[in-house]
XYZ file of C-alpha atoms in Angstrom:
664
model
C -30.290 -113.085 26.396
C -27.762 -114.876 24.186
C -24.490 -113.356 23.069
C -25.789 -112.879 19.524
C -29.111 -111.323 20.571
C -27.994 -107.701 20.287
C -25.998 -108.129 17.036
C -28.992 -109.897 15.431
C -31.402 -107.259 16.708
C -29.198 -104.469 15.340
C -28.995 -106.171 11.935
C -32.761 -106.665 11.943
C -33.293 -102.986 12.717
C -31.194 -101.960 9.711
C -33.159 -104.322 7.459
C -36.593 -103.267 8.764
C -35.724 -99.572 8.422
C -34.107 -100.074 4.990
C -36.224 -97.352 3.386
C -34.358 -94.854 5.602
C -31.119 -96.720 6.311
C -30.209 -97.760 2.771
C -29.906 -94.181 1.377
C -27.910 -93.227 4.498
C -25.517 -96.162 4.028
C -25.212 -95.507 0.285
C -24.472 -91.823 0.878
C -21.879 -92.649 3.533
C -20.248 -95.208 1.239
C -20.016 -92.744 -1.668
C -18.717 -89.968 0.629
C -15.975 -92.279 1.915
C -15.017 -93.176 -1.673
C -14.915 -89.495 -2.687
C -12.821 -88.510 0.325
C -10.360 -91.334 -0.373
C -10.012 -90.231 -4.000
C -9.421 -86.627 -3.019
C -6.659 -87.606 -0.552
C -5.295 -90.052 -3.145
C -4.853 -87.204 -5.638
C -3.405 -84.935 -2.942
C -0.611 -87.379 -2.082
C -0.034 -88.788 -5.583
C 3.692 -88.461 -6.306
C 3.326 -88.552 -10.093
C 1.127 -85.444 -10.054
C 3.761 -83.525 -8.103
C 6.313 -84.203 -10.847
C 4.021 -83.042 -13.652
C 4.190 -79.511 -15.137
C 2.276 -77.271 -12.742
C 2.667 -79.952 -10.085
C 3.049 -77.365 -7.338
C -0.503 -76.100 -7.957
C -2.446 -79.360 -8.293
C -1.743 -80.910 -4.837
C -2.566 -77.572 -3.156
C -5.991 -77.421 -4.817
C -6.638 -81.117 -4.127
C -5.696 -80.562 -0.470
C -8.256 -77.751 -0.319
C -10.806 -80.178 -1.750
C -9.866 -82.772 0.880
C -10.596 -80.316 3.682
C -13.924 -79.284 2.114
C -15.045 -82.907 1.628
C -13.970 -83.842 5.175
C -15.823 -80.922 6.743
C -18.867 -81.596 4.574
C -18.848 -85.296 5.570
C -18.795 -84.376 9.264
C -21.670 -81.888 9.027
C -23.841 -83.804 6.579
C -23.560 -87.280 8.126
C -24.316 -85.891 11.591
C -27.262 -83.929 10.160
C -28.636 -87.048 8.454
C -28.080 -89.109 11.601
C -30.175 -86.595 13.559
C -32.998 -87.032 11.068
C -32.827 -90.838 11.307
C -32.785 -90.669 15.091
C -35.927 -88.545 15.121
C -37.693 -91.079 12.879
C -36.890 -93.829 15.421
C -38.292 -92.099 18.509
C -41.338 -94.338 18.737
C -39.322 -97.497 18.075
C -36.806 -96.758 20.836
C -39.538 -95.635 23.236
C -41.358 -98.910 22.614
C -38.197 -100.913 23.388
C -37.952 -99.039 26.675
C -41.610 -99.663 27.566
C -41.260 -103.397 26.774
C -38.482 -103.812 29.305
C -35.197 -102.994 27.566
C -33.032 -100.742 29.680
C -31.236 -97.763 28.214
C -28.010 -99.763 28.543
C -29.446 -102.494 26.326
C -30.603 -99.908 23.795
C -27.087 -98.438 23.855
C -25.613 -101.876 23.040
C -28.021 -102.252 20.100
C -27.038 -98.791 18.833
C -23.370 -99.688 19.221
C -23.827 -102.763 17.011
C -25.801 -100.702 14.487
C -22.893 -98.254 14.353
C -20.416 -101.120 13.904
C -22.426 -102.451 10.956
C -22.716 -98.949 9.502
C -18.935 -98.439 9.796
C -18.156 -101.786 8.213
C -20.510 -101.193 5.284
C -19.639 -97.557 4.598
C -15.929 -97.361 5.504
C -14.815 -100.745 4.146
C -17.186 -100.606 1.159
C -16.349 -96.946 0.493
C -12.602 -97.612 0.587
C -12.963 -100.544 -1.824
C -15.095 -98.400 -4.154
C -12.657 -95.497 -3.847
C -9.681 -97.708 -4.661
C -11.479 -99.112 -7.704
C -12.393 -95.585 -8.902
C -9.036 -93.958 -8.090
C -7.518 -94.769 -11.483
C -10.635 -93.428 -13.232
C -10.407 -90.188 -11.234
C -6.721 -89.894 -12.119
C -7.454 -90.459 -15.810
C -10.217 -87.830 -15.708
C -7.868 -85.300 -14.120
C -5.143 -86.087 -16.675
C -7.666 -85.651 -19.481
C -8.726 -82.235 -18.188
C -5.089 -81.125 -17.752
C -3.948 -82.574 -21.134
C -1.373 -84.797 -19.427
C -0.223 -88.061 -20.974
C -1.675 -91.085 -19.207
C 0.685 -93.516 -17.460
C -0.021 -97.195 -16.951
C -0.131 -98.896 -13.588
C -2.329 -99.082 -10.521
C -1.543 -98.138 -6.947
C -3.184 -97.912 -3.544
C -2.362 -95.029 -1.225
C -2.230 -96.619 2.211
C -1.757 -93.185 3.736
C -5.082 -92.133 2.214
C -6.691 -95.374 3.427
C -5.566 -94.645 6.989
C -6.676 -91.004 6.998
C -10.072 -91.902 5.496
C -10.716 -94.766 7.932
C -9.784 -92.690 10.992
C -11.917 -89.703 9.929
C -15.113 -91.642 9.188
C -14.834 -93.970 12.180
C -14.504 -90.809 14.293
C -17.586 -89.278 12.594
C -19.717 -92.375 13.259
C -18.434 -92.511 16.821
C -19.534 -88.902 17.374
C -22.935 -89.766 15.864
C -23.236 -92.735 18.262
C -22.373 -90.582 21.291
C -24.976 -87.993 20.256
C -27.609 -90.727 19.868
C -26.776 -92.229 23.268
C -26.938 -88.808 24.902
C -30.330 -88.192 23.275
C -31.701 -91.527 24.547
C -30.245 -90.962 28.006
C -31.864 -87.540 28.367
C -35.257 -88.604 26.962
C -38.100 -90.300 28.774
C -39.898 -93.288 27.204
C -43.178 -91.378 27.034
C -41.473 -88.472 25.274
C -39.955 -90.846 22.741
C -43.306 -92.483 22.068
C -44.819 -89.049 21.400
C -41.841 -87.944 19.313
C -43.720 -88.357 16.068
C -46.241 -85.744 17.050
C -43.851 -83.194 18.455
C -44.062 -79.918 16.579
C -47.678 -80.308 15.471
C -48.598 -76.886 16.878
C -49.246 -74.254 14.288
C -46.189 -72.003 14.321
C -46.540 -68.338 15.054
C -45.406 -65.680 12.638
C -41.938 -64.561 13.746
C -41.922 -60.978 12.587
C -38.439 -60.098 13.856
C -36.920 -63.178 12.244
C -38.646 -62.389 8.953
C -37.349 -58.798 9.096
C -33.841 -60.082 9.876
C -34.087 -62.361 6.844
C -35.133 -59.522 4.551
C -32.374 -57.234 5.886
C -29.537 -59.800 5.695
C -30.565 -61.153 2.303
C -31.006 -57.612 0.994
C -27.600 -56.616 2.365
C -25.949 -59.638 0.742
C -27.605 -58.883 -2.595
C -26.699 -55.193 -2.300
C -23.019 -56.009 -1.754
C -23.016 -58.456 -4.676
C -24.778 -56.109 -7.083
C -23.018 -52.829 -6.210
C -19.430 -54.119 -5.951
C -17.422 -52.687 -8.842
C -13.781 -53.468 -8.110
C -12.362 -57.020 -8.351
C -10.203 -56.253 -5.313
C -13.287 -55.164 -3.398
C -15.088 -58.327 -4.543
C -12.278 -60.455 -3.094
C -12.618 -58.675 0.247
C -16.430 -58.759 0.464
C -17.349 -62.075 -1.189
C -17.450 -64.206 1.953
C -19.336 -61.510 3.877
C -21.983 -61.477 1.134
C -22.168 -65.306 1.197
C -22.696 -65.387 4.975
C -25.402 -62.711 4.792
C -27.240 -64.576 2.019
C -27.071 -67.867 3.943
C -28.471 -66.204 7.097
C -31.169 -64.471 5.070
C -32.105 -67.727 3.323
C -32.587 -69.590 6.601
C -34.537 -66.740 8.169
C -36.846 -66.252 5.196
C -37.502 -69.947 4.702
C -38.212 -70.319 8.429
C -40.182 -67.158 9.170
C -41.000 -65.703 5.760
C -42.580 -68.930 4.509
C -44.879 -69.067 7.537
C -45.920 -65.446 6.999
C -46.577 -66.181 3.317
C -48.682 -69.289 4.071
C -50.719 -67.449 6.693
C -51.310 -64.670 4.173
C -52.558 -67.318 1.720
C -54.750 -68.737 4.476
C -56.444 -65.364 4.932
C -57.455 -65.338 1.269
C -60.694 -67.273 1.719
C -61.438 -67.728 -1.986
C -58.033 -69.317 -2.489
C -57.648 -71.219 0.787
C -61.029 -72.965 0.796
C -60.302 -75.011 -2.305
C -59.546 -78.675 -1.618
C -56.142 -78.723 -3.283
C -55.024 -75.479 -1.594
C -56.631 -76.151 1.789
C -54.748 -79.415 2.353
C -51.416 -78.176 1.052
C -51.327 -74.915 2.995
C -52.674 -76.311 6.266
C -50.325 -79.301 6.089
C -47.320 -77.072 5.430
C -48.179 -74.755 8.290
C -48.184 -77.559 10.860
C -44.712 -78.766 9.979
C -43.116 -75.606 8.595
C -40.347 -75.271 11.156
C -38.861 -78.645 10.216
C -39.612 -78.236 6.512
C -38.198 -74.736 6.330
C -34.742 -75.790 7.529
C -34.705 -78.654 5.038
C -35.823 -76.370 2.218
C -33.153 -73.817 3.129
C -30.511 -76.571 3.099
C -31.666 -77.682 -0.354
C -31.632 -74.077 -1.612
C -28.109 -73.387 -0.313
C -26.704 -76.695 -1.586
C -28.325 -76.095 -4.980
C -26.813 -72.610 -5.102
C -23.385 -74.040 -4.295
C -23.722 -76.561 -7.117
C -24.802 -73.886 -9.628
C -22.111 -71.379 -8.656
C -19.315 -73.926 -8.448
C -19.957 -75.726 -11.712
C -20.760 -72.628 -13.806
C -17.694 -70.776 -12.508
C -15.247 -73.663 -12.913
C -16.516 -74.573 -16.392
C -16.244 -70.928 -17.463
C -12.692 -70.615 -16.112
C -11.629 -73.770 -17.915
C -13.246 -72.876 -21.253
C -11.890 -69.333 -21.000
C -8.314 -70.378 -20.162
C -7.099 -69.132 -23.555
C -8.722 -65.719 -23.043
C -7.216 -65.370 -19.565
C -3.798 -66.441 -20.846
C -3.840 -63.901 -23.691
C -5.048 -61.139 -21.358
C -2.251 -61.687 -18.828
C 0.460 -62.456 -21.428
C -0.339 -60.376 -24.545
C 3.058 -61.168 -26.156
C 4.963 -64.387 -26.838
C 8.009 -63.304 -24.796
C 8.125 -60.447 -22.260
C 11.260 -59.332 -20.436
C 10.706 -56.786 -17.649
C 13.342 -54.793 -15.780
C 12.994 -52.144 -13.078
C 14.494 -48.717 -13.598
C 15.298 -48.425 -9.923
C 16.839 -51.898 -9.495
C 18.241 -52.941 -12.861
C 21.183 -54.958 -11.516
C 23.613 -52.488 -13.147
C 22.543 -53.578 -16.620
C 21.592 -51.078 -19.295
C 18.795 -51.547 -21.787
C 21.338 -51.885 -24.584
C 23.085 -54.784 -22.839
C 19.780 -56.634 -22.527
C 18.936 -55.964 -26.196
C 22.291 -57.436 -27.263
C 21.840 -60.541 -25.092
C 18.329 -61.144 -26.437
C 19.525 -60.701 -30.049
C 22.348 -63.188 -29.477
C 19.840 -65.746 -28.182
C 17.622 -65.117 -31.238
C 20.550 -65.535 -33.639
C 21.579 -68.753 -31.902
C 18.020 -70.139 -32.229
C 17.695 -68.912 -35.824
C 14.476 -67.052 -35.005
C 13.323 -63.622 -36.140
C 10.512 -61.796 -34.274
C 7.738 -60.273 -36.356
C 7.123 -57.557 -33.776
C 9.331 -55.975 -31.103
C 7.944 -53.552 -28.551
C 9.669 -51.501 -25.826
C 7.548 -49.697 -23.238
C 8.442 -47.913 -19.999
C 5.455 -47.943 -17.652
C 4.431 -47.178 -14.095
C 1.288 -48.744 -12.556
C -0.232 -47.387 -9.350
C -3.486 -47.668 -7.412
C -4.803 -44.312 -6.268
C -7.724 -42.891 -4.345
C -10.256 -41.189 -6.610
C -12.194 -38.172 -5.342
C -15.965 -38.582 -5.151
C -16.561 -35.769 -7.621
C -14.228 -34.440 -10.264
C -14.666 -30.847 -11.381
C -14.698 -29.726 -14.986
C -11.239 -28.360 -14.352
C -9.771 -31.779 -13.649
C -9.127 -34.372 -10.996
C -6.584 -34.848 -8.212
C -5.432 -38.421 -7.624
C -4.327 -39.103 -4.065
C -2.074 -41.750 -2.582
C -3.208 -44.347 -0.092
C -6.112 -46.688 -0.590
C -8.636 -45.742 2.080
C -11.723 -47.165 0.392
C -11.598 -50.062 -2.082
C -14.832 -48.886 -3.663
C -13.211 -45.565 -4.551
C -9.909 -46.618 -6.102
C -8.642 -46.216 -9.638
C -5.699 -47.957 -11.311
C -3.371 -45.600 -13.179
C -0.986 -46.758 -15.931
C 1.592 -44.158 -16.997
C 3.647 -44.531 -20.208
C 5.770 -42.195 -22.310
C 4.824 -40.877 -25.767
C 7.452 -43.199 -27.292
C 5.955 -46.161 -25.438
C 2.507 -45.240 -26.750
C 3.904 -45.122 -30.301
C 5.388 -48.593 -29.817
C 2.039 -49.922 -28.531
C -0.252 -48.372 -31.153
C 1.879 -47.009 -34.007
C 0.435 -43.520 -33.418
C 2.626 -40.503 -32.677
C 1.816 -37.947 -29.961
C 3.617 -34.591 -29.771
C 3.609 -33.667 -26.083
C 5.542 -30.832 -24.466
C 6.773 -31.048 -20.856
C 3.786 -30.718 -18.504
C 1.339 -32.009 -21.131
C -0.365 -35.404 -21.237
C -2.741 -37.509 -23.286
C -5.357 -39.555 -21.469
C -7.993 -42.235 -21.726
C -10.086 -43.043 -18.676
C -13.254 -44.769 -17.595
C -13.952 -41.821 -15.278
C -14.571 -39.028 -17.780
C -15.796 -38.440 -21.327
C -13.419 -35.583 -22.079
C -14.519 -32.957 -19.536
C -11.219 -32.642 -17.651
C -8.722 -29.961 -18.585
C -5.936 -31.172 -16.309
C -5.000 -34.057 -14.017
C -3.035 -33.833 -10.801
C -1.067 -36.943 -9.917
C -0.214 -36.765 -6.182
C 0.232 -33.020 -6.561
C 2.107 -33.145 -9.890
C -0.129 -31.469 -12.508
C -0.411 -32.163 -16.233
C -2.555 -30.261 -18.696
C -4.557 -32.608 -20.879
C -3.681 -31.947 -24.513
C -5.302 -35.001 -26.121
C -8.139 -37.322 -25.235
C -7.398 -40.781 -26.617
C -10.240 -42.720 -28.297
C -9.279 -45.940 -26.477
C -6.546 -47.492 -24.362
C -4.151 -50.089 -25.759
C -4.574 -53.675 -24.567
C -3.531 -53.546 -20.921
C -3.960 -55.853 -17.945
C -5.093 -53.435 -15.228
C -8.773 -54.236 -15.765
C -8.270 -57.473 -13.837
C -7.754 -55.444 -10.682
C -10.112 -52.550 -11.276
C -12.630 -51.659 -13.952
C -11.891 -48.025 -13.142
C -8.596 -46.988 -14.665
C -6.664 -44.109 -16.183
C -4.257 -44.567 -19.083
C -1.913 -41.556 -18.961
C 0.695 -40.694 -21.617
C 3.435 -38.227 -20.586
C 6.036 -36.530 -22.769
C 9.257 -38.414 -22.045
C 11.455 -40.263 -19.541
C 11.984 -37.091 -17.514
C 8.230 -36.701 -16.964
C 7.986 -40.388 -16.044
C 10.805 -39.956 -13.514
C 9.054 -36.913 -12.060
C 5.887 -38.975 -11.528
C 7.942 -41.668 -9.798
C 9.706 -39.172 -7.522
C 6.392 -37.537 -6.594
C 5.036 -40.958 -5.770
C 8.074 -41.691 -3.571
C 7.500 -38.495 -1.618
C 3.844 -39.327 -1.064
C 3.804 -43.142 -0.890
C 7.229 -44.026 0.469
C 7.734 -47.774 0.759
C 4.415 -48.439 -0.995
C 5.512 -46.628 -4.149
C 5.593 -48.569 -7.447
C 8.704 -48.873 -9.588
C 9.008 -47.961 -13.248
C 9.456 -51.031 -15.446
C 10.953 -51.315 -18.916
C 9.238 -54.086 -20.872
C 10.851 -55.626 -23.933
C 8.310 -57.783 -25.768
C 8.672 -60.156 -28.716
C 6.048 -61.732 -30.995
C 6.603 -64.502 -33.554
C 4.677 -66.063 -36.430
C 5.042 -69.631 -37.643
C 7.088 -70.774 -34.659
C 6.289 -74.111 -33.025
C 5.596 -74.427 -29.327
C 8.763 -76.525 -28.848
C 10.919 -73.848 -30.495
C 9.319 -71.142 -28.344
C 9.943 -73.093 -25.141
C 13.555 -73.725 -26.180
C 14.079 -69.988 -26.797
C 12.486 -69.251 -23.424
C 14.929 -71.578 -21.650
C 17.856 -70.022 -23.517
C 16.772 -66.506 -22.527
C 16.294 -67.573 -18.909
C 19.887 -68.755 -18.702
C 21.430 -65.864 -20.634
C 19.289 -62.776 -19.910
C 17.823 -63.195 -16.433
C 20.079 -61.873 -13.701
C 20.356 -63.045 -10.097
C 20.760 -59.413 -9.065
C 18.194 -56.735 -9.700
C 14.439 -56.723 -10.231
C 13.905 -58.479 -13.568
C 11.477 -61.113 -14.844
C 10.967 -63.152 -17.999
C 7.669 -64.674 -19.104
C 6.588 -66.836 -22.035
C 2.954 -67.369 -22.989
C 3.505 -70.968 -24.107
C 5.378 -71.797 -20.893
C 2.617 -70.288 -18.764
C -0.048 -72.247 -20.656
C 0.792 -75.425 -18.723
C 0.462 -73.632 -15.383
C -2.829 -72.035 -16.455
C -4.368 -75.344 -17.470
C -3.042 -76.952 -14.282
C -4.705 -74.235 -12.201
C -8.014 -73.914 -14.042
C -8.196 -77.629 -14.866
C -7.738 -78.458 -11.180
C -10.484 -75.981 -10.332
C -12.772 -77.621 -12.918
C -12.076 -81.096 -11.529
C -12.634 -79.889 -7.963
C -15.806 -78.018 -8.977
C -17.287 -81.072 -10.696
C -16.225 -83.297 -7.795
C -17.719 -81.081 -5.091
C -20.727 -80.329 -7.279
C -21.457 -84.056 -7.471
C -21.019 -84.360 -3.701
C -23.379 -81.477 -2.941
C -25.869 -82.763 -5.509
C -25.872 -86.145 -3.773
C -26.554 -84.403 -0.461
C -29.391 -82.429 -2.067
C -30.964 -85.624 -3.407
C -30.735 -87.325 -0.006
C -32.302 -84.377 1.842
C -35.109 -84.238 -0.721
C -35.663 -88.008 -0.447
C -35.821 -87.982 3.350
C -38.079 -84.973 3.273
C -40.509 -86.666 0.912
C -40.460 -89.929 2.887
C -41.005 -88.256 6.266
C -43.825 -86.074 4.908
C -45.389 -89.101 3.250
C -45.688 -90.969 6.549
C -46.976 -87.863 8.334
C -49.526 -87.151 5.593
C -50.767 -90.729 5.200
C -53.212 -90.567 8.096
C -54.333 -87.039 7.208
C -55.245 -87.947 3.638
C -56.976 -91.134 4.819
C -59.179 -88.969 7.041
C -59.880 -86.638 4.119
C -61.057 -89.568 2.005
C -63.310 -90.766 4.844
C -65.008 -87.385 5.083
C -65.861 -87.388 1.386
C -62.861 -86.340 -0.726
C -62.302 -88.407 -3.866
C -58.976 -90.009 -4.719
C -58.590 -87.540 -7.593
C -58.991 -84.610 -5.195
C -56.466 -86.163 -2.816
C -54.032 -86.753 -5.691
C -54.421 -83.159 -6.889
C -53.849 -81.854 -3.353
C -50.724 -83.992 -3.036
C -49.285 -82.645 -6.294
C -50.050 -79.070 -5.231
C -48.212 -79.472 -1.922
C -45.230 -81.374 -3.329
C -44.681 -78.929 -6.172
C -44.996 -75.934 -3.879
C -42.364 -77.331 -1.540
C -40.137 -78.892 -4.145
C -39.513 -76.075 -6.601
C -39.196 -73.217 -4.108
C -35.537 -74.075 -3.284
C -34.697 -74.292 -6.995
C -36.234 -70.862 -7.597
C -34.302 -69.474 -4.623
C -31.026 -70.969 -5.924
C -31.532 -69.425 -9.379
C -32.256 -66.016 -7.798
C -29.114 -66.338 -5.645
C -27.033 -67.143 -8.743
C -28.490 -64.183 -10.656
C -27.768 -61.824 -7.741
C -24.176 -63.082 -7.422
C -23.464 -62.941 -11.176
C -21.821 -59.530 -11.145
C -19.655 -60.199 -8.088
C -18.451 -63.566 -9.396
C -17.631 -61.867 -12.704
C -15.378 -59.465 -10.786
C -13.675 -62.372 -9.005
C -12.983 -64.063 -12.332
C -11.626 -60.773 -13.676
C -9.015 -60.921 -10.894
C -8.018 -64.320 -12.355
C -7.666 -62.778 -15.800
C -11.003 -63.843 -17.307
C -13.255 -60.991 -18.402
C -15.460 -62.787 -20.926
C -18.869 -61.922 -19.451
C -20.950 -63.479 -22.279
C -19.094 -66.770 -21.781
C -19.855 -66.753 -18.057
C -23.518 -65.928 -18.739
C -23.713 -68.830 -21.202
C -22.120 -71.192 -18.644
C -24.619 -70.056 -15.987
C -27.588 -70.606 -18.293
C -26.297 -74.018 -19.346
C -25.630 -75.071 -15.758
C -29.073 -73.920 -14.599
C -30.748 -75.753 -17.487
C -28.868 -79.005 -16.812
C -29.449 -78.751 -13.064
C -33.155 -77.990 -13.544
C -33.553 -81.105 -15.712
C -31.819 -83.224 -13.070
C -33.878 -81.581 -10.348
C -37.084 -82.338 -12.242
C -36.066 -85.997 -12.586
C -35.363 -86.155 -8.836
C -38.769 -84.607 -8.239
C -40.547 -87.323 -10.207
C -38.608 -90.158 -8.566
C -39.083 -88.957 -4.989
C -42.678 -87.823 -5.560
C -43.499 -91.329 -6.773
C -42.232 -92.733 -3.442
C -44.252 -90.105 -1.579
C -47.443 -91.073 -3.450
C -46.932 -94.770 -2.724
C -46.669 -94.070 1.010
C -49.674 -91.740 1.124
C -51.894 -94.069 -0.898
């Protein structure tokens, strides 16, 4: 054999198997380009110097890890599929006299070609697209675009090392597979798994239980804090349930269809159901992968688009006033309220600005344990959060603070309170706060705009008589909660009309230098200043969601394509036999459509059901980020599903056309 025999043979193999190899190479090339761009944005120095620059690289770094892990899993998964398709080819080489060492050399050269095409080509594509990705990110974040072009050699090195390592692992797995297999087994590889699978009752039950448990958690979770704790558990349960039901539940369903004689013994149903049964184990895993990837695309894009569109709502919910100064009663830095008022007024006079609304509120926010049942007499709030599903957020203000917030006056004597709560419609006569009791004099029609809903939809807005009552609540909390007790905060808020953003930011900087103290517990916030950070955070999430959504969509398309191609080759002989025994081409074509549609749209239906089941839980998670616009999220979900379904239908037609060509 000449020195170029094996390199030529490897190149010829890639060309002959182009129907399978070309999508694999294209996917690898695009994945390399996407990984390079993600690392490029992570290490880009200009982004770090932008407003909100501390947030953007962190989110991009998270995306880098996700893309890297996805590349490892997906490329190895696809390589396993390609290897299975080549069983007969490799077995034939072995029978014709090539040793396993020779086959290993051919595979080595195939891997070298694959690396050169995907890694080098992907890096070149990534470098060419890097400026476009940067411009897209700047557009989303409302940053001004800078001129110039650069190559991140650090990103080039990391990308090359990662993907060469992935292809090396794939090569080692292929060599191990060939080494452990016998030539006869490889030659028969195409017919492995042709036994009709048995109904796996236990696996089907496990699927129903895990999927039901995941749905139950998602649907019954009420608290955003509880949603944060249980989200990943629900995701894992749904993934397990999806795999189990697609693997075992689909077989049980098809066998049930087979028992319906009137339905089964129709040409279009007979071929589809019997064909699916004989390859269901392999198909089920592929279908489950498509379903899970489709769900990830739907959830990611709908959530990120909603967060980005609703940035203004979230900003207004978390910062209801233009300027807010907050100072703790317990750690004021030896500064009185009057001193702070004077300093703020001096800054306003210096800037020549006059607020249209000034508000001063003393408030105490705590998270308490709510009893399972409250009596008509009242309720006793306890300290310590033992069960996240049974917590309630309590906001305590004075009667003067309530007047400042609403303009309404409440006349409360010591020991009396006014209340609004999500937990009662006016049945309580008193409320006990950690053992300190208040008789309820007035039930308020609504609560002022407050921010506690982001942490819990269950809350109590409690108005007490004066500062002495507020201090008594704090002291009772200290006795019961100790180091976990919340402080009382005095908030001094300012609102302006007709003031430009530049003037507001200048006032904010002036107040930061003159009012904020290095000692004591005090903070200063400005809605316009926080706007940049909000758009940096949510804009980065949108960019990452679209980026990963495109990556997962590409993986979905490739799995669907390979599934259609492999089934086409396996079905070709079966349909030829059917035609020989008397079936017309029209009957064969109808049977093909029946089978392809049955298989193709089941994952899409499953993904839509998963999204619907997770809607409530994701809404709670977004509430923790300050976005509580449920209609907006519903609209984003519907729009995402519609767009994805259209794309999915297009993919169906393109891949089904390839399937029909093979079968015919």
